[in-house]
């Protein structure tokens, strides 16, 4: 489980994700007979997908395809499309080309290594700039209930907004004004869309909390993205469930001219030994 968030504005695209990685603890069960979830707090879910071009990725859902972690495969994909890789991107590349290569690598070749894919969920978000474009695009690769879906263009170059994957409910409640169960509750009580079409049309726009603007500066977009991820993490801290969203919040950006930049990143060793000085 995880939360991954994207804020897309005119100047940049920002990704943020927590560090939780969970799995069934060897088939062990608690006193109620439910599987015991082991949660690690140092998973990597944000990725620089090209050393030269402004392209990045983030992931939610299944964390391993067989023995390989998504983080390790993301590095392999980065090498594959790099200058010395087997499918190097040319200077006139399009994001659609990058997404097609990622779909083939992750979901046509590597996903077959998952031993039991039934019920599996997986998301891999790719954001970046096509060659010659002034604004970025956002795409998503998906597996839903074990079924591989076609790549989806989530946000075109002209779109701005907040997009999230994994545990979306806290963010949806904040921005949209209600959780995902509302429609089911209304339907259970006979308040259906065919009976009350005007109600259904008005609820979402009237409860919407606008938090993002096309002209939002880069630092404000960074702060908003981190806030939404951290808020979700804190919700799971206080809920009576395992902390499926936990650990450090990693944050990165892509911009047209600065390319990929880490804004906030956990380290395997003290940060004083890692003098990373480049920033947006």
mmCIF file of C-alpha atoms in Angstrom, residues 1-4 17-22 39-41 45 165-168 170 228-237 241-249:
data_model
loop_
_atom_site.group_PDB
_atom_site.id
_atom_site.type_symbol
_atom_site.label_atom_id
_atom_site.label_comp_id
_atom_site.label_asym_id
_atom_site.label_seq_id
_atom_site.Cartn_x
_atom_site.Cartn_y
_atom_site.Cartn_z
ATOM 1 C CA UNK A 1 0.000 0.000 0.000
ATOM 2 C CA UNK A 2 1.068 3.566 -0.448
ATOM 3 C CA UNK A 3 0.055 7.050 -1.381
ATOM 4 C CA UNK A 4 1.571 8.795 -4.382
ATOM 5 C CA UNK A 17 5.197 9.317 -2.154
ATOM 6 C CA UNK A 18 5.532 7.679 1.238
ATOM 7 C CA UNK A 19 7.940 4.823 1.968
ATOM 8 C CA UNK A 20 5.706 2.025 3.317
ATOM 9 C CA UNK A 21 6.006 -1.449 1.819
ATOM 10 C CA UNK A 22 3.662 -4.150 3.133
ATOM 11 C CA UNK A 39 5.017 -3.164 6.999
ATOM 12 C CA UNK A 40 8.500 -1.905 6.113
ATOM 13 C CA UNK A 41 9.101 1.846 6.085
ATOM 14 C CA UNK A 45 8.561 4.752 -4.946
ATOM 15 C CA UNK A 165 -2.809 6.853 -6.524
ATOM 16 C CA UNK A 166 -2.840 4.200 -3.827
ATOM 17 C CA UNK A 167 -4.687 5.255 -0.672
ATOM 18 C CA UNK A 168 -6.590 8.209 -2.160
ATOM 19 C CA UNK A 170 -8.081 11.152 2.692
ATOM 20 C CA UNK A 228 -1.189 15.991 0.706
ATOM 21 C CA UNK A 229 1.116 12.966 1.017
ATOM 22 C CA UNK A 230 1.990 13.778 4.628
ATOM 23 C CA UNK A 231 -1.669 14.342 5.540
ATOM 24 C CA UNK A 232 -2.516 10.864 4.236
ATOM 25 C CA UNK A 233 0.366 9.408 6.234
ATOM 26 C CA UNK A 234 -0.904 11.069 9.419
ATOM 27 C CA UNK A 235 -4.454 9.809 8.815
ATOM 28 C CA UNK A 236 -3.136 6.246 8.714
ATOM 29 C CA UNK A 237 -1.113 6.869 11.856
ATOM 30 C CA UNK A 241 -5.413 -0.151 10.895
ATOM 31 C CA UNK A 242 -1.799 -1.021 10.042
ATOM 32 C CA UNK A 243 0.228 2.006 8.917
ATOM 33 C CA UNK A 244 0.050 1.157 5.239
ATOM 34 C CA UNK A 245 1.094 4.756 4.524
ATOM 35 C CA UNK A 246 4.184 5.550 6.583
ATOM 36 C CA UNK A 247 7.890 6.278 6.546
ATOM 37 C CA UNK A 248 9.596 9.262 4.964
ATOM 38 C CA UNK A 249 7.887 11.338 2.271
#
